[in-house]
Amino acid sequence: MQQPSDRAVHAAYELAQDRYATLGVETEVALARLAQVAISLHCWQGDDVGGFENPGGDLSGGIAATGNYPGKARSAAELRADLDVAYRLIPGTHRLNLHAIYAETGGAKVERNALGPAHFAAWVDWARANGHGLDFNPTCFSHPLAADGFTLAHKDPAVRQFWVEHCIAARQIGAHFGQTLGTPCVTNIWVPDGYKDTPADRLAPRERLRDSLDAVLASPIDPAHNRDAVEAKLFGLGVESYTVGSHEFYMGYAVSRPGTLLCLDAGHFHPTEVISDKISALLLYVPELLLHVSRGVRWDSDHVVTLTDELQAIMQELVRGDFLGRTHIGLDFFDASINRVAAWVIGTRNTLRALLMALLEPADLLREREVAGDYTARLAILEELKSLPFGAVWDAHCLRQGVPVGMAFLDEIRRYERTGTRGRGDAGIR
Ligand code: RNT
Ligand code: ZN
């Protein structure tokens, strides 16, 4: 698809700049801020949350990637090559969020509680060479010891101990990432533990999860290297009736364990419940948040991020509350029915676009009208903003950052389908 000429992008930007200036908004300030924000792309979109520990193994834990689009990455090297393409199509410099199942063990069987930094050496080399910070997650699913649906809250102390050791190993790997790359790693713990049907005892598993987490987090790590986050969830597939790590569980946990970050996944709440309204409340009580920017659709929590009202509301909260410095923005979706690199690019570009829209608000004016009790003007301005030319500012950002403007990014993805991912043992190109 044809990319607009540089001249057209510049001309549209200048008109947009004037238009925003009428509301007192400086587009250059917004773009300078936008360029500083690093989004953590989730590695698991590239291979349907498979990992390379057990090729062809089943995904468990109440999550599912559906679809059979060809070209799935089959090795860490292929996944890195796919990520390189995605990062080239996204303006800015961004992070990568790894899961423990993406370890490279050279074909050796390494138990998850025995993983160490050495198993991620190639990831670290690649991250350093490309300016990506790294984030990390223990993988408490897709494993024989998670097969009955419990990990850190398991009733068998030996099973619990295995997962405690895995999570401790994950924190140490995270600390190594942070120390080596000079940017703190956020290590996020999510466990799928729960019951399909109504439990007789909702308390005991929660006591066990609390105690396991305390064991995991017992030794402090320099926050310059690693920060720990915990992620709640309402329910999963086959875990519909009871999730041990509910929102209340983890909110209480993070607040009562100083320094622990809370992870809010946008798809982990009731269908009409939104995380945008939780951000300002939680940041009164926890030092930092991790976001899993995602999109829930009915029972699925992980659709590709689109430019929804809620995505805009999340970014508005981060900007209006001056929370960007206390929020780690990560992505979490997986779709195997479309090109996987395109999924990353579309979801990340949308996240950045929503952030730009938030940065283009006349924040002082809105606040001033609100304090004055002039809710009429507040509403009028918020509605007017929806049709201001933010797209022209976004196009200029893409041009300046050296990434495709508009739909031209899809041409790059098609080219990569023809040259890069062809012949990965599946049906070929669609
Ligand atoms: C699952 C959680 C969790 C996972 C990843 C793979 O519902 O959102 O964050 O998606 O850890
Ligand atoms: Zn998540």
GROMACS .gro file of C-alpha atoms and ligand atoms in nm:
model
  442
    1MET     CA    1   0.000   0.000   0.000
    2GLN     CA    2   0.119   0.345  -0.085
    3GLN     CA    3   0.281   0.546   0.189
    4PRO     CA    4   0.193   0.918   0.196
    5SER     CA    5   0.476   1.143   0.080
    6ASP     CA    6   0.699   1.301   0.343
    7ARG     CA    7   0.577   1.638   0.221
    8ALA     CA    8   0.215   1.543   0.281
    9VAL     CA    9   0.295   1.413   0.629
   10HIS     CA   10   0.482   1.733   0.718
   11ALA     CA   11   0.207   1.956   0.580
   12ALA     CA   12  -0.066   1.772   0.770
   13TYR     CA   13   0.143   1.784   1.086
   14GLU     CA   14   0.185   2.161   1.064
   15LEU     CA   15  -0.189   2.210   1.029
   16ALA     CA   16  -0.248   1.975   1.323
   17GLN     CA   17   0.010   2.159   1.529
   18ASP     CA   18  -0.181   2.486   1.475
   19ARG     CA   19  -0.511   2.323   1.551
   20TYR     CA   20  -0.390   2.179   1.883
   21ALA     CA   21  -0.226   2.510   1.970
   22THR     CA   22  -0.570   2.673   1.973
   23LEU     CA   23  -0.637   2.464   2.284
   24GLY     CA   24  -0.296   2.538   2.429
   25VAL     CA   25  -0.152   2.195   2.345
   26GLU     CA   26   0.204   2.174   2.217
   27THR     CA   27   0.239   1.876   1.986
   28GLU     CA   28   0.619   1.886   2.008
   29VAL     CA   29   0.605   1.837   2.384
   30ALA     CA   30   0.368   1.544   2.340
   31LEU     CA   31   0.593   1.380   2.082
   32ALA     CA   32   0.904   1.425   2.293
   33ARG     CA   33   0.730   1.252   2.585
   34LEU     CA   34   0.590   0.975   2.367
   35ALA     CA   35   0.936   0.895   2.234
   36GLN     CA   36   1.058   0.822   2.587
   37VAL     CA   37   0.800   0.556   2.671
   38ALA     CA   38   0.910   0.194   2.639
   39ILE     CA   39   0.638  -0.067   2.599
   40SER     CA   40   0.720  -0.424   2.700
   41LEU     CA   41   0.624  -0.652   2.413
   42HIS     CA   42   0.528  -1.003   2.522
   43CYS     CA   43   0.739  -1.268   2.351
   44TRP     CA   44   0.457  -1.522   2.370
   45GLN     CA   45   0.248  -1.366   2.092
   46GLY     CA   46   0.509  -1.502   1.847
   47ASP     CA   47   0.453  -1.872   1.912
   48ASP     CA   48   0.110  -1.902   2.076
   49VAL     CA   49   0.254  -1.925   2.430
   50GLY     CA   50   0.433  -2.246   2.338
   51GLY     CA   51   0.789  -2.184   2.451
   52PHE     CA   52   1.075  -2.412   2.359
   53GLU     CA   53   1.095  -2.638   2.662
   54ASN     CA   54   0.861  -2.901   2.526
   55PRO     CA   55   0.794  -2.847   2.154
   56GLY     CA   56   0.441  -2.942   2.063
   57GLY     CA   57   0.337  -2.962   2.429
   58ASP     CA   58  -0.008  -2.845   2.530
   59LEU     CA   59  -0.075  -2.501   2.672
   60SER     CA   60  -0.241  -2.530   3.013
   61GLY     CA   61  -0.348  -2.296   3.290
   62GLY     CA   62  -0.684  -2.191   3.155
   63ILE     CA   63  -0.545  -1.988   2.867
   64ALA     CA   64  -0.565  -2.075   2.497
   65ALA     CA   65  -0.427  -1.947   2.169
   66THR     CA   66  -0.661  -2.040   1.886
   67GLY     CA   67  -0.608  -2.024   1.510
   68ASN     CA   68  -0.375  -2.188   1.260
   69TYR     CA   69  -0.215  -1.899   1.077
   70PRO     CA   70   0.113  -2.021   0.929
   71GLY     CA   71   0.459  -1.903   1.024
   72LYS     CA   72   0.473  -1.960   1.399
   73ALA     CA   73   0.825  -1.926   1.540
   74ARG     CA   74   0.973  -2.267   1.621
   75SER     CA   75   1.290  -2.163   1.798
   76ALA     CA   76   1.428  -1.874   1.998
   77ALA     CA   77   1.627  -1.764   1.694
   78GLU     CA   78   1.311  -1.751   1.482
   79LEU     CA   79   1.126  -1.567   1.756
   80ARG     CA   80   1.402  -1.307   1.778
   81ALA     CA   81   1.399  -1.265   1.400
   82ASP     CA   82   1.022  -1.210   1.410
   83LEU     CA   83   1.057  -0.962   1.696
   84ASP     CA   84   1.323  -0.772   1.502
   85VAL     CA   85   1.070  -0.721   1.223
   86ALA     CA   86   0.802  -0.609   1.467
   87TYR     CA   87   1.030  -0.358   1.644
   88ARG     CA   88   1.129  -0.207   1.308
   89LEU     CA   89   0.762  -0.126   1.242
   90ILE     CA   90   0.692   0.034   1.581
   91PRO     CA   91   0.815   0.387   1.658
   92GLY     CA   92   1.048   0.413   1.958
   93THR     CA   93   1.271   0.172   2.148
   94HIS     CA   94   1.086  -0.094   2.342
   95ARG     CA   95   1.134  -0.377   2.587
   96LEU     CA   96   1.076  -0.752   2.567
   97ASN     CA   97   0.884  -0.955   2.821
   98LEU     CA   98   1.009  -1.316   2.842
   99HIS     CA   99   0.861  -1.623   3.004
  100ALA     CA  100   1.070  -1.898   3.161
  101ILE     CA  101   0.967  -2.147   2.890
  102TYR     CA  102   1.169  -1.942   2.642
  103ALA     CA  103   1.493  -2.062   2.799
  104GLU     CA  104   1.763  -2.194   2.568
  105THR     CA  105   1.915  -2.504   2.721
  106GLY     CA  106   2.095  -2.640   2.416
  107GLY     CA  107   1.867  -2.940   2.403
  108ALA     CA  108   1.935  -3.041   2.764
  109LYS     CA  109   1.645  -3.105   2.998
  110VAL     CA  110   1.662  -2.840   3.269
  111GLU     CA  111   1.394  -2.841   3.535
  112ARG     CA  112   1.227  -2.508   3.584
  113ASN     CA  113   1.352  -2.479   3.940
  114ALA     CA  114   1.706  -2.516   3.808
  115LEU     CA  115   1.689  -2.242   3.543
  116GLY     CA  116   1.947  -1.967   3.566
  117PRO     CA  117   2.075  -1.665   3.377
  118ALA     CA  118   2.296  -1.883   3.156
  119HIS     CA  119   1.984  -2.023   2.991
  120PHE     CA  120   1.892  -1.675   2.871
  121ALA     CA  121   2.236  -1.563   2.755
  122ALA     CA  122   2.136  -1.534   2.390
  123TRP     CA  123   1.832  -1.327   2.482
  124VAL     CA  124   2.049  -1.093   2.688
  125ASP     CA  125   2.304  -1.056   2.407
  126TRP     CA  126   2.028  -0.980   2.161
  127ALA     CA  127   1.859  -0.735   2.399
  128ARG     CA  128   2.184  -0.551   2.464
  129ALA     CA  129   2.267  -0.529   2.094
  130ASN     CA  130   1.924  -0.384   2.016
  131GLY     CA  131   1.867  -0.159   2.318
  132HIS     CA  132   1.576  -0.362   2.457
  133GLY     CA  133   1.524  -0.384   2.831
  134LEU     CA  134   1.403  -0.726   2.946
  135ASP     CA  135   1.116  -0.827   3.174
  136PHE     CA  136   1.045  -1.176   3.300
  137ASN     CA  137   0.783  -1.425   3.420
  138PRO     CA  138   0.805  -1.762   3.588
  139THR     CA  139   0.598  -2.011   3.388
  140CYS     CA  140   0.357  -2.178   3.630
  141PHE     CA  141   0.158  -2.369   3.367
  142SER     CA  142   0.214  -2.616   3.080
  143HIS     CA  143   0.400  -2.854   3.310
  144PRO     CA  144   0.325  -3.195   3.467
  145LEU     CA  145   0.336  -3.043   3.817
  146ALA     CA  146   0.068  -2.792   3.712
  147ALA     CA  147  -0.151  -3.053   3.547
  148ASP     CA  148  -0.410  -3.063   3.824
  149GLY     CA  149  -0.455  -2.687   3.812
  150PHE     CA  150  -0.258  -2.587   4.120
  151THR     CA  151   0.097  -2.457   4.161
  152LEU     CA  152   0.193  -2.214   4.441
  153ALA     CA  153  -0.136  -2.297   4.618
  154HIS     CA  154  -0.104  -2.674   4.574
  155LYS     CA  155  -0.204  -2.886   4.872
  156ASP     CA  156   0.109  -3.101   4.834
  157PRO     CA  157   0.402  -2.919   4.999
  158ALA     CA  158   0.650  -3.081   4.760
  159VAL     CA  159   0.467  -2.946   4.457
  160ARG     CA  160   0.440  -2.603   4.616
  161GLN     CA  161   0.810  -2.610   4.693
  162PHE     CA  162   0.893  -2.684   4.329
  163TRP     CA  163   0.700  -2.375   4.216
  164VAL     CA  164   0.845  -2.161   4.496
  165GLU     CA  165   1.191  -2.260   4.375
  166HIS     CA  166   1.095  -2.184   4.017
  167CYS     CA  167   0.971  -1.838   4.112
  168ILE     CA  168   1.288  -1.770   4.312
  169ALA     CA  169   1.494  -1.876   4.010
  170ALA     CA  170   1.286  -1.639   3.797
  171ARG     CA  171   1.359  -1.344   4.027
  172GLN     CA  172   1.730  -1.418   4.009
  173ILE     CA  173   1.716  -1.434   3.631
  174GLY     CA  174   1.526  -1.105   3.635
  175ALA     CA  175   1.791  -0.947   3.860
  176HIS     CA  176   2.059  -1.063   3.618
  177PHE     CA  177   1.870  -0.904   3.328
  178GLY     CA  178   1.834  -0.578   3.514
  179GLN     CA  179   2.192  -0.565   3.630
  180THR     CA  180   2.338  -0.660   3.294
  181LEU     CA  181   2.121  -0.430   3.085
  182GLY     CA  182   2.115  -0.138   3.329
  183THR     CA  183   1.737  -0.117   3.343
  184PRO     CA  184   1.526  -0.287   3.610
  185CYS     CA  185   1.347  -0.604   3.511
  186VAL     CA  186   0.988  -0.649   3.622
  187THR     CA  187   0.935  -1.013   3.715
  188ASN     CA  188   0.564  -1.087   3.720
  189ILE     CA  189   0.408  -1.384   3.896
  190TRP     CA  190   0.083  -1.518   3.761
  191VAL     CA  191  -0.047  -1.859   3.863
  192PRO     CA  192  -0.355  -2.029   3.719
  193ASP     CA  193  -0.460  -2.195   4.044
  194GLY     CA  194  -0.830  -2.246   4.091
  195TYR     CA  195  -1.128  -2.474   4.060
  196LYS     CA  196  -1.366  -2.547   3.777
  197ASP     CA  197  -1.655  -2.589   4.014
  198THR     CA  198  -1.766  -2.454   4.348
  199PRO     CA  199  -1.505  -2.510   4.618
  200ALA     CA  200  -1.583  -2.624   4.968
  201ASP     CA  201  -1.292  -2.422   5.103
  202ARG     CA  202  -1.197  -2.090   4.948
  203LEU     CA  203  -0.965  -1.995   5.230
  204ALA     CA  204  -0.702  -2.267   5.257
  205PRO     CA  205  -0.567  -2.231   4.899
  206ARG     CA  206  -0.539  -1.855   4.955
  207GLU     CA  207  -0.345  -1.908   5.277
  208ARG     CA  208  -0.111  -2.140   5.088
  209LEU     CA  209  -0.068  -1.894   4.802
  210ARG     CA  210   0.010  -1.614   5.047
  211ASP     CA  211   0.268  -1.824   5.227
  212SER     CA  212   0.427  -1.945   4.901
  213LEU     CA  213   0.455  -1.589   4.775
  214ASP     CA  214   0.616  -1.486   5.102
  215ALA     CA  215   0.870  -1.765   5.057
  216VAL     CA  216   0.936  -1.656   4.698
  217LEU     CA  217   0.988  -1.293   4.795
  218ALA     CA  218   1.175  -1.359   5.120
  219SER     CA  219   1.516  -1.238   5.004
  220PRO     CA  220   1.520  -0.878   4.892
  221ILE     CA  221   1.666  -0.785   4.554
  222ASP     CA  222   1.792  -0.439   4.465
  223PRO     CA  223   1.500  -0.268   4.289
  224ALA     CA  224   1.750  -0.120   4.047
  225HIS     CA  225   1.782  -0.473   3.912
  226ASN     CA  226   1.451  -0.649   3.972
  227ARG     CA  227   1.100  -0.555   4.080
  228ASP     CA  228   0.838  -0.814   4.168
  229ALA     CA  229   0.481  -0.794   4.045
  230VAL     CA  230   0.178  -1.013   4.114
  231GLU     CA  231  -0.112  -1.058   3.871
  232ALA     CA  232  -0.474  -1.129   3.960
  233LYS     CA  233  -0.743  -1.288   3.747
  234LEU     CA  234  -1.116  -1.337   3.767
  235PHE     CA  235  -1.139  -1.676   3.597
  236GLY     CA  236  -0.986  -1.892   3.326
  237LEU     CA  237  -1.101  -2.164   3.088
  238GLY     CA  238  -1.187  -2.462   3.304
  239VAL     CA  239  -1.126  -2.251   3.614
  240GLU     CA  240  -1.460  -2.075   3.614
  241SER     CA  241  -1.575  -2.097   3.973
  242TYR     CA  242  -1.281  -1.997   4.186
  243THR     CA  243  -0.944  -1.837   4.125
  244VAL     CA  244  -0.712  -1.839   4.424
  245GLY     CA  245  -0.529  -1.525   4.312
  246SER     CA  246  -0.828  -1.295   4.276
  247HIS     CA  247  -0.805  -0.917   4.256
  248GLU     CA  248  -0.878  -0.871   4.626
  249PHE     CA  249  -0.621  -1.134   4.714
  250TYR     CA  250  -0.341  -0.966   4.523
  251MET     CA  251  -0.442  -0.611   4.603
  252GLY     CA  252  -0.420  -0.697   4.970
  253TYR     CA  253  -0.098  -0.886   4.913
  254ALA     CA  254   0.079  -0.607   4.726
  255VAL     CA  255  -0.036  -0.338   4.969
  256SER     CA  256   0.081  -0.541   5.270
  257ARG     CA  257   0.420  -0.633   5.117
  258PRO     CA  258   0.597  -0.302   5.059
  259GLY     CA  259   0.773  -0.274   4.729
  260THR     CA  260   0.555  -0.533   4.556
  261LEU     CA  261   0.402  -0.416   4.230
  262LEU     CA  262   0.049  -0.498   4.134
  263CYS     CA  263  -0.017  -0.614   3.778
  264LEU     CA  264  -0.349  -0.515   3.625
  265ASP     CA  265  -0.443  -0.718   3.319
  266ALA     CA  266  -0.719  -0.540   3.129
  267GLY     CA  267  -0.884  -0.872   3.046
  268HIS     CA  268  -0.896  -1.009   3.399
  269PHE     CA  269  -1.209  -0.847   3.535
  270HIS     CA  270  -1.585  -0.862   3.491
  271PRO     CA  271  -1.688  -0.769   3.137
  272THR     CA  272  -1.803  -0.418   3.225
  273GLU     CA  273  -1.532  -0.357   3.483
  274VAL     CA  274  -1.237  -0.149   3.364
  275ILE     CA  275  -0.883  -0.107   3.492
  276SER     CA  276  -0.864   0.262   3.396
  277ASP     CA  277  -1.058   0.356   3.709
  278LYS     CA  278  -0.837   0.141   3.932
  279ILE     CA  279  -0.507   0.308   3.847
  280SER     CA  280  -0.540   0.626   4.054
  281ALA     CA  281  -0.689   0.434   4.346
  282LEU     CA  282  -0.416   0.170   4.358
  283LEU     CA  283  -0.128   0.411   4.310
  284LEU     CA  284  -0.222   0.566   4.643
  285TYR     CA  285  -0.118   0.240   4.807
  286VAL     CA  286   0.133   0.058   4.585
  287PRO     CA  287   0.455   0.214   4.459
  288GLU     CA  288   0.422   0.108   4.098
  289LEU     CA  289   0.189  -0.078   3.869
  290LEU     CA  290   0.251  -0.322   3.589
  291LEU     CA  291  -0.013  -0.316   3.317
  292HIS     CA  292  -0.097  -0.607   3.093
  293VAL     CA  293  -0.262  -0.413   2.817
  294SER     CA  294  -0.499  -0.655   2.658
  295ARG     CA  295  -0.859  -0.677   2.539
  296GLY     CA  296  -1.117  -0.905   2.687
  297VAL     CA  297  -1.387  -1.038   2.454
  298ARG     CA  298  -1.661  -1.237   2.631
  299TRP     CA  299  -1.472  -1.519   2.803
  300ASP     CA  300  -1.133  -1.449   2.647
  301SER     CA  301  -0.896  -1.210   2.818
  302ASP     CA  302  -0.634  -1.182   2.548
  303HIS     CA  303  -0.746  -1.038   2.216
  304VAL     CA  304  -0.516  -0.807   2.020
  305VAL     CA  305  -0.530  -0.454   2.156
  306THR     CA  306  -0.746  -0.223   1.948
  307LEU     CA  307  -0.797   0.151   1.986
  308THR     CA  308  -1.093   0.124   2.219
  309ASP     CA  309  -1.240   0.379   2.457
  310GLU     CA  310  -1.093   0.180   2.745
  311LEU     CA  311  -0.744   0.179   2.596
  312GLN     CA  312  -0.772   0.557   2.564
  313ALA     CA  313  -0.906   0.585   2.918
  314ILE     CA  314  -0.609   0.385   3.054
  315MET     CA  315  -0.361   0.613   2.882
  316GLN     CA  316  -0.552   0.924   2.987
  317GLU     CA  317  -0.523   0.813   3.347
  318LEU     CA  318  -0.147   0.757   3.316
  319VAL     CA  319  -0.098   1.103   3.168
  320ARG     CA  320  -0.351   1.298   3.375
  321GLY     CA  321  -0.224   1.147   3.700
  322ASP     CA  322   0.141   1.187   3.598
  323PHE     CA  323   0.177   0.813   3.650
  324LEU     CA  324   0.396   0.723   3.353
  325GLY     CA  325   0.701   0.713   3.580
  326ARG     CA  326   0.530   0.466   3.814
  327THR     CA  327   0.369   0.239   3.556
  328HIS     CA  328   0.532  -0.034   3.353
  329ILE     CA  329   0.331  -0.083   3.037
  330GLY     CA  330   0.334  -0.440   2.913
  331LEU     CA  331   0.120  -0.613   2.655
  332ASP     CA  332  -0.055  -0.947   2.690
  333PHE     CA  333  -0.251  -1.095   2.402
  334PHE     CA  334  -0.217  -1.391   2.173
  335ASP     CA  335  -0.393  -1.453   1.845
  336ALA     CA  336  -0.294  -1.743   1.622
  337SER     CA  337  -0.552  -1.663   1.353
  338ILE     CA  338  -0.366  -1.365   1.205
  339ASN     CA  339  -0.006  -1.294   1.121
  340ARG     CA  340   0.168  -1.303   1.457
  341VAL     CA  341   0.414  -1.024   1.380
  342ALA     CA  342   0.127  -0.805   1.263
  343ALA     CA  343  -0.053  -0.877   1.591
  344TRP     CA  344   0.242  -0.734   1.785
  345VAL     CA  345   0.269  -0.434   1.555
  346ILE     CA  346  -0.102  -0.352   1.553
  347GLY     CA  347  -0.140  -0.392   1.928
  348THR     CA  348   0.172  -0.193   2.013
  349ARG     CA  349   0.103   0.085   1.764
  350ASN     CA  350  -0.247   0.115   1.909
  351THR     CA  351  -0.111   0.137   2.261
  352LEU     CA  352   0.123   0.416   2.154
  353ARG     CA  353  -0.148   0.592   1.958
  354ALA     CA  354  -0.376   0.593   2.262
  355LEU     CA  355  -0.087   0.729   2.467
  356LEU     CA  356  -0.029   1.004   2.212
  357MET     CA  357  -0.397   1.098   2.219
  358ALA     CA  358  -0.373   1.129   2.596
  359LEU     CA  359  -0.058   1.342   2.568
  360LEU     CA  360  -0.244   1.572   2.329
  361GLU     CA  361  -0.511   1.662   2.583
  362PRO     CA  362  -0.524   2.018   2.718
  363ALA     CA  363  -0.476   1.881   3.068
  364ASP     CA  364  -0.449   2.215   3.247
  365LEU     CA  365  -0.754   2.357   3.075
  366LEU     CA  366  -0.965   2.050   3.156
  367ARG     CA  367  -0.861   2.054   3.519
  368GLU     CA  368  -0.920   2.426   3.548
  369ARG     CA  369  -1.273   2.393   3.406
  370GLU     CA  370  -1.344   2.106   3.644
  371VAL     CA  371  -1.222   2.295   3.950
  372ALA     CA  372  -1.435   2.590   3.843
  373GLY     CA  373  -1.738   2.361   3.836
  374ASP     CA  374  -1.779   2.420   3.463
  375TYR     CA  375  -1.868   2.066   3.368
  376THR     CA  376  -2.029   2.188   3.049
  377ALA     CA  377  -1.697   2.309   2.912
  378ARG     CA  378  -1.525   1.992   3.039
  379LEU     CA  379  -1.766   1.779   2.840
  380ALA     CA  380  -1.746   2.004   2.535
  381ILE     CA  381  -1.365   1.994   2.528
  382LEU     CA  382  -1.346   1.617   2.579
  383GLU     CA  383  -1.587   1.564   2.291
  384GLU     CA  384  -1.410   1.813   2.067
  385LEU     CA  385  -1.081   1.631   2.121
  386LYS     CA  386  -1.218   1.317   1.964
  387SER     CA  387  -1.213   1.471   1.617
  388LEU     CA  388  -0.890   1.665   1.640
  389PRO     CA  389  -0.620   1.549   1.395
  390PHE     CA  390  -0.415   1.326   1.622
  391GLY     CA  391  -0.356   1.097   1.323
  392ALA     CA  392  -0.146   1.364   1.155
  393VAL     CA  393   0.067   1.394   1.468
  394TRP     CA  394   0.104   1.016   1.483
  395ASP     CA  395   0.210   1.000   1.117
  396ALA     CA  396   0.475   1.265   1.179
  397HIS     CA  397   0.600   1.064   1.477
  398CYS     CA  398   0.632   0.749   1.265
  399LEU     CA  399   0.815   0.940   0.993
  400ARG     CA  400   1.058   1.098   1.238
  401GLN     CA  401   1.121   0.766   1.410
  402GLY     CA  402   1.196   0.599   1.078
  403VAL     CA  403   0.910   0.351   1.074
  404PRO     CA  404   0.641   0.309   0.809
  405VAL     CA  405   0.363   0.567   0.801
  406GLY     CA  406   0.009   0.430   0.785
  407MET     CA  407  -0.063   0.098   0.620
  408ALA     CA  408   0.287   0.070   0.473
  409PHE     CA  409   0.379  -0.145   0.775
  410LEU     CA  410   0.166  -0.424   0.634
  411ASP     CA  411   0.375  -0.435   0.316
  412GLU     CA  412   0.678  -0.511   0.531
  413ILE     CA  413   0.491  -0.792   0.699
  414ARG     CA  414   0.384  -0.938   0.366
  415ARG     CA  415   0.743  -0.919   0.244
  416TYR     CA  416   0.858  -1.104   0.555
  417GLU     CA  417   0.594  -1.369   0.497
  418ARG     CA  418   0.742  -1.429   0.153
  419THR     CA  419   1.107  -1.425   0.255
  420GLY     CA  420   1.142  -1.482   0.630
  421THR     CA  421   0.880  -1.715   0.768
  422ARG     CA  422   0.807  -1.918   0.457
  423GLY     CA  423   0.865  -2.289   0.495
  424ARG     CA  424   0.835  -2.310   0.871
  425GLY     CA  425   0.679  -2.648   0.831
  426ASP     CA  426   0.324  -2.532   0.779
  427ALA     CA  427   0.087  -2.441   0.502
  428GLY     CA  428   0.270  -2.135   0.369
  429ILE     CA  429   0.135  -1.791   0.295
  430ARG     CA  430  -0.224  -1.675   0.309
  431RNT     C1  431  -0.303  -1.520   3.200
  431RNT     C2  432  -0.224  -1.401   3.239
  431RNT     C3  433  -0.076  -1.410   3.213
  431RNT     C4  434  -0.044  -1.481   3.084
  431RNT     C5  435   0.102  -1.481   3.049
  431RNT     C6  436   0.132  -1.577   2.941
  431RNT     O1  437  -0.437  -1.498   3.202
  431RNT     O2  438  -0.275  -1.288   3.175
  431RNT     O3  439  -0.021  -1.284   3.217
  431RNT     O4  440  -0.116  -1.429   2.977
  431RNT     O5  441   0.175  -1.499   3.161
  432ZN      ZN  442  -0.169  -1.105   3.187
   0.00000   0.00000   0.00000
